[in-house]
Amino acid sequence: MSFNNILGQERAKRILENSLTKGTVSHAYLFAGEEGIGKKLTAITFAKALNCLNPIIAGNGDSCDECLSCRNINSLNHPDLTIIKKEGGDAKANTISELKRNFGDEDEDKESRSIKIGAIRELQRRLSLKPYEGKRKIAIIDCAEDMITASFNAFLKTLEEPSGETVIILITSNLHSLLPTIVSRCQIIKFNTLSNEHIKEILIKNYHIKEGEASIISSLSRGRLGRAVAMDYRSVCKLREEALKLVTASITKDTEYIFTESKRLAGKKEALPEFLNFINDLIRDTIVINKTGRDDHIINKDIRDKLEELSVKLKAPFIINMYEAVHKTEILLKKNANPQLAIETMMMEMGGIRDDRFQ
Ligand SMILES: [Zn+2]
């Protein structure tokens, strides 16, 4: 994967390519933009270009994608590349090759899903060493907003006193949650969501998805190519259908369905964030239908008839309850709350039944 293979994000690629050809690479970058739009892929591609043994100097400074360094970075197995992610769930902290180990034991913070100070201290130690194999030591910090305060403070020192051959790339989907002192020390590169048409075109051309399916997936992806590519049409339609049923059952206060469904959904924990996205999108679409009736602003255009039925039942008090309940559940699940209980409570509250278990 080289810059040419990254679809979209022309502006971000141009800035990075220019820094490579002009020799003006910064010691710290901040890649900011929504999730699933190519920030991490671009960071790894940039890391390859920085350490490539045969870079395309005459072109855009891109990597050869073939040398030993490129191959090692492709397999995330390069001694001079460290990737730090938050701990907890499936996003466990990991680094490369011999550096694989668990961090953060010394941190007293009780939040399980975070970038802990132990990880940052280990990173500082590694960055203080000379490059082992490549030209530069590169650190990619994914979900930088998940650094706990102590980690932010420790990291600030690294940014203030960068060692010569170091390039740090922070990745965030929530720029405003980072400390201003960190942001001000980085070159900010903003990543944008893509238009539905652009995503549709990419899905058809590069992923050979049928036009009808590509059209629906691109609309559901909300401008995030990563999300679009990860979507399997049939499973997505099924999950959306289930989300629609759940919303309806909540309105009719069908408690039997609520209990059975929350138990079933608890077993599909990894699909829950997407499931909640669908609920939000469905509620949003009913508001659009009620307020404007315009087709071009509807996300789930292909099920408009079902949405019209729902929009008749979904009145203002329900809508507020629903948004609040879904938002609360998103937070609870991030905090590793019991999924069955969280979904049960959500469905009750969506239908206006007060549930105090998570108050
Ligand atoms: Zn190379």
Tab-separated table of C-alpha atoms and ligand atoms in Angstrom:
chain	number	residue	atom	x	y	z
A	1	MET	CA	0.000	0.000	0.000
A	2	SER	CA	1.497	3.312	-1.089
A	3	PHE	CA	0.026	6.831	-1.173
A	4	ASN	CA	-1.377	6.160	-4.628
A	5	ASN	CA	-3.481	3.341	-3.218
A	6	ILE	CA	-5.113	5.446	-0.528
A	7	LEU	CA	-8.470	6.472	-1.871
A	8	GLY	CA	-9.562	10.045	-1.202
A	9	GLN	CA	-7.772	12.336	1.298
A	10	GLU	CA	-5.911	14.117	-1.515
A	11	ARG	CA	-5.084	17.152	0.601
A	12	ALA	CA	-3.602	15.136	3.467
A	13	LYS	CA	-1.556	13.030	1.055
A	14	ARG	CA	-0.264	16.116	-0.766
A	15	ILE	CA	0.966	17.723	2.474
A	16	LEU	CA	2.806	14.544	3.496
A	17	GLU	CA	4.248	13.942	0.041
A	18	ASN	CA	5.500	17.548	-0.090
A	19	SER	CA	7.210	17.164	3.269
A	20	LEU	CA	8.950	14.034	1.973
A	21	THR	CA	10.164	15.553	-1.304
A	22	LYS	CA	11.160	18.885	0.247
A	23	GLY	CA	12.783	17.352	3.319
A	24	THR	CA	10.506	19.277	5.674
A	25	VAL	CA	9.172	16.383	7.729
A	26	SER	CA	7.857	17.547	11.125
A	27	HIS	CA	8.699	15.742	14.350
A	28	ALA	CA	5.028	15.557	15.327
A	29	TYR	CA	1.817	15.274	13.366
A	30	LEU	CA	-1.785	15.166	14.458
A	31	PHE	CA	-4.122	13.358	12.068
A	32	ALA	CA	-7.649	14.487	12.906
A	33	GLY	CA	-10.989	13.412	11.469
A	34	GLU	CA	-13.850	10.980	11.948
A	35	GLU	CA	-13.276	7.272	12.466
A	36	GLY	CA	-12.972	5.004	9.452
A	37	ILE	CA	-11.718	7.549	6.920
A	38	GLY	CA	-8.120	6.403	6.486
A	39	LYS	CA	-6.066	8.181	9.147
A	40	LYS	CA	-4.285	5.091	10.431
A	41	LEU	CA	-3.695	3.690	6.972
A	42	THR	CA	-2.169	7.012	5.925
A	43	ALA	CA	0.006	7.051	9.067
A	44	ILE	CA	1.398	3.592	8.299
A	45	THR	CA	1.917	4.510	4.635
A	46	PHE	CA	3.790	7.643	5.729
A	47	ALA	CA	5.898	5.545	8.112
A	48	LYS	CA	6.864	3.331	5.190
A	49	ALA	CA	7.847	6.296	3.038
A	50	LEU	CA	9.960	7.687	5.904
A	51	ASN	CA	11.963	4.492	6.325
A	52	CYS	CA	11.870	3.053	2.790
A	53	LEU	CA	15.260	1.864	1.521
A	54	ASN	CA	14.393	2.779	-2.109
A	55	PRO	CA	11.985	5.733	-1.946
A	56	ILE	CA	10.647	7.180	-5.183
A	57	ILE	CA	12.641	10.402	-4.932
A	58	ALA	CA	11.805	11.606	-8.427
A	59	GLY	CA	8.092	11.210	-7.762
A	60	ASN	CA	6.176	12.081	-4.614
A	61	GLY	CA	8.665	10.622	-2.127
A	62	ASP	CA	6.444	7.565	-1.746
A	63	SER	CA	7.728	4.181	-0.586
A	64	CYS	CA	8.760	1.395	-2.960
A	65	ASP	CA	6.412	-0.975	-1.068
A	66	GLU	CA	8.852	-3.820	-1.749
A	67	CYS	CA	12.060	-3.380	0.272
A	68	LEU	CA	12.673	-5.114	3.598
A	69	SER	CA	11.694	-2.028	5.585
A	70	CYS	CA	8.421	-1.622	3.639
A	71	ARG	CA	7.610	-5.308	4.057
A	72	ASN	CA	8.310	-5.168	7.781
A	73	ILE	CA	6.095	-2.149	8.224
A	74	ASN	CA	3.370	-3.772	6.130
A	75	SER	CA	3.355	-6.670	8.549
A	76	LEU	CA	3.643	-4.268	11.521
A	77	ASN	CA	6.898	-5.913	12.392
A	78	HIS	CA	9.493	-3.139	12.150
A	79	PRO	CA	11.727	-2.482	15.165
A	80	ASP	CA	11.600	1.295	14.682
A	81	LEU	CA	7.819	1.536	14.460
A	82	THR	CA	5.686	1.581	17.590
A	83	ILE	CA	1.919	1.704	17.530
A	84	ILE	CA	0.053	2.480	20.730
A	85	LYS	CA	-3.668	1.998	21.107
A	86	LYS	CA	-5.950	2.173	24.075
A	87	GLU	CA	-6.212	-0.851	26.287
A	88	GLY	CA	-9.327	-2.852	27.015
A	89	GLY	CA	-11.795	-4.659	24.757
A	90	ASP	CA	-10.439	-5.501	21.339
A	91	ALA	CA	-8.297	-2.406	21.288
A	92	LYS	CA	-5.481	-3.754	23.393
A	93	ALA	CA	-2.233	-1.824	23.499
A	94	ASN	CA	0.218	-3.347	21.093
A	95	THR	CA	3.591	-2.581	19.698
A	96	ILE	CA	5.844	-4.198	17.200
A	97	SER	CA	8.042	-7.318	17.174
A	98	GLU	CA	10.183	-7.758	20.271
A	99	LEU	CA	8.509	-4.810	21.833
A	100	LYS	CA	5.234	-6.666	22.256
A	101	ARG	CA	4.322	-6.606	25.892
A	102	ASN	CA	1.662	-5.300	28.194
A	103	PHE	CA	1.937	-1.797	29.504
A	104	GLY	CA	0.314	0.218	32.176
A	105	ASP	CA	0.545	-1.931	35.295
A	106	GLU	CA	1.861	0.954	37.325
A	107	ASP	CA	-1.049	3.170	36.448
A	108	GLU	CA	-3.545	3.581	39.227
A	109	ASP	CA	-6.256	4.817	36.933
A	110	LYS	CA	-9.299	2.580	37.136
A	111	GLU	CA	-10.481	3.292	33.613
A	112	SER	CA	-9.815	0.059	31.739
A	113	ARG	CA	-9.978	1.448	28.215
A	114	SER	CA	-7.302	4.079	28.006
A	115	ILE	CA	-3.722	4.808	27.013
A	116	LYS	CA	-1.909	4.552	30.279
A	117	ILE	CA	1.171	6.255	31.538
A	118	GLY	CA	3.184	3.021	31.464
A	119	ALA	CA	2.723	2.850	27.684
A	120	ILE	CA	3.863	6.438	27.277
A	121	ARG	CA	6.931	5.941	29.488
A	122	GLU	CA	7.911	2.854	27.522
A	123	LEU	CA	7.478	4.826	24.318
A	124	GLN	CA	9.721	7.588	25.666
A	125	ARG	CA	12.395	5.051	26.491
A	126	ARG	CA	12.239	3.618	23.002
A	127	LEU	CA	12.293	6.968	21.279
A	128	SER	CA	15.401	7.917	23.241
A	129	LEU	CA	17.332	5.123	21.486
A	130	LYS	CA	18.897	5.448	18.039
A	131	PRO	CA	16.964	3.926	15.127
A	132	TYR	CA	17.660	0.227	15.103
A	133	GLU	CA	17.131	-0.547	11.454
A	134	GLY	CA	15.468	2.394	9.739
A	135	LYS	CA	16.301	6.043	9.234
A	136	ARG	CA	13.743	7.237	11.744
A	137	LYS	CA	11.972	6.044	14.837
A	138	ILE	CA	8.261	6.377	14.316
A	139	ALA	CA	5.486	6.308	16.899
A	140	ILE	CA	1.827	6.148	15.962
A	141	ILE	CA	-0.578	6.853	18.802
A	142	ASP	CA	-4.032	5.727	17.767
A	143	CYS	CA	-7.078	7.228	19.536
A	144	ALA	CA	-4.841	9.815	21.210
A	145	GLU	CA	-7.900	11.206	22.982
A	146	ASP	CA	-7.848	8.064	25.132
A	147	MET	CA	-4.689	9.096	26.921
A	148	ILE	CA	-5.423	9.628	30.588
A	149	THR	CA	-4.351	12.982	32.055
A	150	ALA	CA	-1.109	11.584	33.483
A	151	SER	CA	-0.272	10.143	30.051
A	152	PHE	CA	-0.945	13.500	28.399
A	153	ASN	CA	1.421	15.202	30.828
A	154	ALA	CA	4.157	12.620	30.371
A	155	PHE	CA	3.728	12.750	26.612
A	156	LEU	CA	4.029	16.514	26.556
A	157	LYS	CA	7.643	16.132	27.651
A	158	THR	CA	8.327	13.922	24.611
A	159	LEU	CA	6.838	16.528	22.315
A	160	GLU	CA	8.817	19.312	23.948
A	161	GLU	CA	12.141	17.540	23.658
A	162	PRO	CA	11.948	15.392	20.526
A	163	SER	CA	14.984	13.319	19.767
A	164	GLY	CA	16.529	13.978	16.359
A	165	GLU	CA	15.304	11.173	14.170
A	166	THR	CA	11.848	10.799	15.654
A	167	VAL	CA	8.465	11.244	13.978
A	168	ILE	CA	5.363	11.030	16.172
A	169	ILE	CA	1.915	10.703	14.613
A	170	LEU	CA	-1.076	11.220	16.860
A	171	ILE	CA	-4.418	10.048	15.514
A	172	THR	CA	-7.702	11.346	16.865
A	173	SER	CA	-11.373	11.468	15.984
A	174	ASN	CA	-11.934	13.993	18.754
A	175	LEU	CA	-9.495	16.860	18.321
A	176	HIS	CA	-11.148	18.985	21.002
A	177	SER	CA	-10.531	16.452	23.744
A	178	LEU	CA	-6.756	16.770	23.399
A	179	LEU	CA	-4.835	19.196	25.571
A	180	PRO	CA	-4.181	22.461	23.681
A	181	THR	CA	-0.519	22.232	24.736
A	182	ILE	CA	-0.272	18.939	22.819
A	183	VAL	CA	-2.188	20.171	19.776
A	184	SER	CA	-0.060	23.300	19.475
A	185	ARG	CA	3.129	21.237	19.253
A	186	CYS	CA	1.931	19.162	16.301
A	187	GLN	CA	1.345	19.842	12.640
A	188	ILE	CA	-2.385	19.242	12.283
A	189	ILE	CA	-3.556	17.371	9.200
A	190	LYS	CA	-7.316	17.184	8.821
A	191	PHE	CA	-8.966	14.199	7.166
A	192	ASN	CA	-12.389	14.631	5.606
A	193	THR	CA	-15.332	12.321	5.117
A	194	LEU	CA	-16.007	11.446	1.487
A	195	SER	CA	-19.192	12.138	-0.462
A	196	ASN	CA	-21.667	9.276	-0.918
A	197	GLU	CA	-21.035	9.410	-4.651
A	198	HIS	CA	-17.275	9.109	-4.177
A	199	ILE	CA	-17.651	6.126	-1.815
A	200	LYS	CA	-20.124	4.478	-4.161
A	201	GLU	CA	-17.702	4.892	-7.057
A	202	ILE	CA	-14.851	3.372	-5.010
A	203	LEU	CA	-17.009	0.423	-3.891
A	204	ILE	CA	-17.970	-0.375	-7.477
A	205	LYS	CA	-14.545	0.207	-9.029
A	206	ASN	CA	-12.201	-1.139	-6.368
A	207	TYR	CA	-14.351	-3.622	-4.496
A	208	HIS	CA	-16.575	-4.815	-7.371
A	209	ILE	CA	-19.790	-4.283	-5.415
A	210	LYS	CA	-23.019	-4.143	-7.423
A	211	GLU	CA	-24.346	-0.655	-8.053
A	212	GLY	CA	-27.584	-1.073	-6.045
A	213	GLU	CA	-25.765	-2.436	-3.008
A	214	ALA	CA	-22.965	0.140	-3.317
A	215	SER	CA	-25.540	2.888	-3.337
A	216	ILE	CA	-27.105	1.698	-0.054
A	217	ILE	CA	-23.796	0.962	1.657
A	218	SER	CA	-22.350	4.356	0.675
A	219	SER	CA	-25.381	6.107	2.118
A	220	LEU	CA	-25.195	4.123	5.374
A	221	SER	CA	-21.442	4.718	5.722
A	222	ARG	CA	-21.966	8.472	6.279
A	223	GLY	CA	-18.821	9.430	4.392
A	224	ARG	CA	-16.520	6.939	6.089
A	225	LEU	CA	-14.842	4.719	3.552
A	226	GLY	CA	-13.455	2.374	6.226
A	227	ARG	CA	-16.968	1.758	7.518
A	228	ALA	CA	-18.287	1.256	3.983
A	229	VAL	CA	-15.607	-1.291	3.105
A	230	ALA	CA	-16.200	-3.201	6.347
A	231	MET	CA	-19.935	-3.439	5.671
A	232	ASP	CA	-21.301	-6.676	4.305
A	233	TYR	CA	-24.515	-5.845	2.476
A	234	ARG	CA	-26.606	-8.766	3.714
A	235	SER	CA	-25.495	-8.517	7.361
A	236	VAL	CA	-25.948	-4.763	7.295
A	237	CYS	CA	-29.526	-5.077	6.013
A	238	LYS	CA	-30.270	-7.710	8.656
A	239	LEU	CA	-28.829	-5.601	11.467
A	240	ARG	CA	-30.780	-2.565	10.278
A	241	GLU	CA	-33.975	-4.597	10.132
A	242	GLU	CA	-33.370	-5.663	13.739
A	243	ALA	CA	-32.739	-2.044	14.743
A	244	LEU	CA	-36.042	-1.053	13.144
A	245	LYS	CA	-37.889	-3.795	15.023
A	246	LEU	CA	-36.267	-2.723	18.282
A	247	VAL	CA	-37.362	0.894	17.820
A	248	THR	CA	-40.927	-0.210	17.074
A	249	ALA	CA	-41.020	-2.602	20.050
A	250	SER	CA	-39.774	0.179	22.309
A	251	ILE	CA	-42.590	2.481	21.211
A	252	THR	CA	-45.226	-0.195	21.774
A	253	LYS	CA	-43.569	-1.131	25.097
A	254	ASP	CA	-43.468	-4.780	24.043
A	255	THR	CA	-41.680	-5.994	27.182
A	256	GLU	CA	-41.496	-9.621	26.118
A	257	TYR	CA	-39.648	-8.595	22.954
A	258	ILE	CA	-37.454	-6.190	24.932
A	259	PHE	CA	-36.237	-8.937	27.304
A	260	THR	CA	-35.727	-11.590	24.608
A	261	GLU	CA	-34.019	-9.184	22.223
A	262	SER	CA	-31.677	-7.629	24.771
A	263	LYS	CA	-30.536	-11.114	25.774
A	264	ARG	CA	-29.894	-12.021	22.132
A	265	LEU	CA	-28.107	-8.735	21.372
A	266	ALA	CA	-25.873	-9.133	24.426
A	267	GLY	CA	-24.403	-12.167	22.659
A	268	LYS	CA	-23.398	-9.989	19.686
A	269	LYS	CA	-21.459	-7.440	21.691
A	270	GLU	CA	-19.055	-6.558	18.900
A	271	ALA	CA	-21.932	-5.569	16.597
A	272	LEU	CA	-23.583	-3.301	19.159
A	273	PRO	CA	-21.835	-0.004	18.259
A	274	GLU	CA	-22.955	-0.402	14.633
A	275	PHE	CA	-26.410	-1.458	15.815
A	276	LEU	CA	-26.723	1.735	17.856
A	277	ASN	CA	-25.554	3.751	14.833
A	278	PHE	CA	-28.421	2.244	12.863
A	279	ILE	CA	-30.932	3.168	15.563
A	280	ASN	CA	-29.654	6.757	15.528
A	281	ASP	CA	-29.841	6.905	11.731
A	282	LEU	CA	-33.394	5.489	11.687
A	283	ILE	CA	-34.596	8.008	14.266
A	284	ARG	CA	-32.885	10.780	12.342
A	285	ASP	CA	-34.543	9.715	9.100
A	286	THR	CA	-38.025	9.794	10.650
A	287	ILE	CA	-37.358	13.388	11.748
A	288	VAL	CA	-36.298	14.272	8.188
A	289	ILE	CA	-39.464	12.671	6.795
A	290	ASN	CA	-41.690	14.439	9.323
A	291	LYS	CA	-40.039	17.822	8.905
A	292	THR	CA	-39.027	17.997	5.253
A	293	GLY	CA	-40.298	14.930	3.420
A	294	ARG	CA	-37.240	15.267	1.202
A	295	ASP	CA	-35.733	12.085	-0.152
A	296	ASP	CA	-32.213	13.425	-0.718
A	297	HIS	CA	-31.601	13.920	3.008
A	298	ILE	CA	-32.689	10.436	4.037
A	299	ILE	CA	-29.904	7.963	4.853
A	300	ASN	CA	-32.010	4.793	4.567
A	301	LYS	CA	-33.669	5.732	1.285
A	302	ASP	CA	-34.249	2.128	0.267
A	303	ILE	CA	-36.631	1.477	3.179
A	304	ARG	CA	-38.499	4.755	2.972
A	305	ASP	CA	-41.937	3.082	3.172
A	306	LYS	CA	-41.038	1.492	6.528
A	307	LEU	CA	-39.627	4.764	7.780
A	308	GLU	CA	-42.844	6.551	6.860
A	309	GLU	CA	-44.792	4.058	8.968
A	310	LEU	CA	-42.403	4.628	11.842
A	311	SER	CA	-42.493	8.413	11.488
A	312	VAL	CA	-46.250	8.368	12.156
A	313	LYS	CA	-45.653	6.620	15.493
A	314	LEU	CA	-42.523	8.551	16.490
A	315	LYS	CA	-43.600	11.777	18.113
A	316	ALA	CA	-41.383	14.419	19.710
A	317	PRO	CA	-41.230	13.052	23.312
A	318	PHE	CA	-40.245	9.615	21.992
A	319	ILE	CA	-37.529	11.082	19.814
A	320	ILE	CA	-35.858	12.899	22.709
A	321	ASN	CA	-36.103	9.774	24.907
A	322	MET	CA	-34.630	7.666	22.170
A	323	TYR	CA	-31.651	9.857	21.388
A	324	GLU	CA	-30.839	10.218	25.069
A	325	ALA	CA	-31.248	6.500	25.742
A	326	VAL	CA	-29.030	5.497	22.803
A	327	HIS	CA	-26.370	8.020	23.721
A	328	LYS	CA	-26.331	6.817	27.324
A	329	THR	CA	-26.002	3.212	26.133
A	330	GLU	CA	-23.069	4.083	23.862
A	331	ILE	CA	-21.246	5.486	26.893
A	332	LEU	CA	-22.198	2.521	29.111
A	333	LEU	CA	-20.931	0.003	26.572
A	334	LYS	CA	-17.655	1.888	26.214
A	335	LYS	CA	-17.312	1.544	29.970
A	336	ASN	CA	-17.866	-2.203	29.655
A	337	ALA	CA	-21.298	-2.215	31.313
A	338	ASN	CA	-23.319	-5.446	31.203
A	339	PRO	CA	-24.603	-5.361	27.590
A	340	GLN	CA	-27.884	-7.175	28.261
A	341	LEU	CA	-28.788	-4.823	31.082
A	342	ALA	CA	-27.668	-1.779	29.076
A	343	ILE	CA	-29.802	-2.703	26.034
A	344	GLU	CA	-32.787	-3.632	28.208
A	345	THR	CA	-32.594	-0.283	29.988
A	346	MET	CA	-32.169	1.513	26.673
A	347	MET	CA	-35.278	-0.067	25.175
A	348	MET	CA	-37.361	0.689	28.252
A	349	GLU	CA	-36.218	4.290	28.288
A	350	MET	CA	-36.740	4.671	24.549
A	351	GLY	CA	-40.388	3.832	25.187
A	352	GLY	CA	-40.559	6.254	28.090
A	353	ILE	CA	-40.389	3.622	30.856
A	354	ARG	CA	-38.102	4.901	33.578
A	355	ASP	CA	-35.385	2.454	34.573
A	356	ASP	CA	-33.161	3.392	37.489
A	357	ARG	CA	-30.606	0.645	37.234
A	358	PHE	CA	-28.044	2.860	35.508
A	359	GLN	CA	-28.941	6.199	37.122
B	1	ZN	ZN	10.595	0.432	0.436
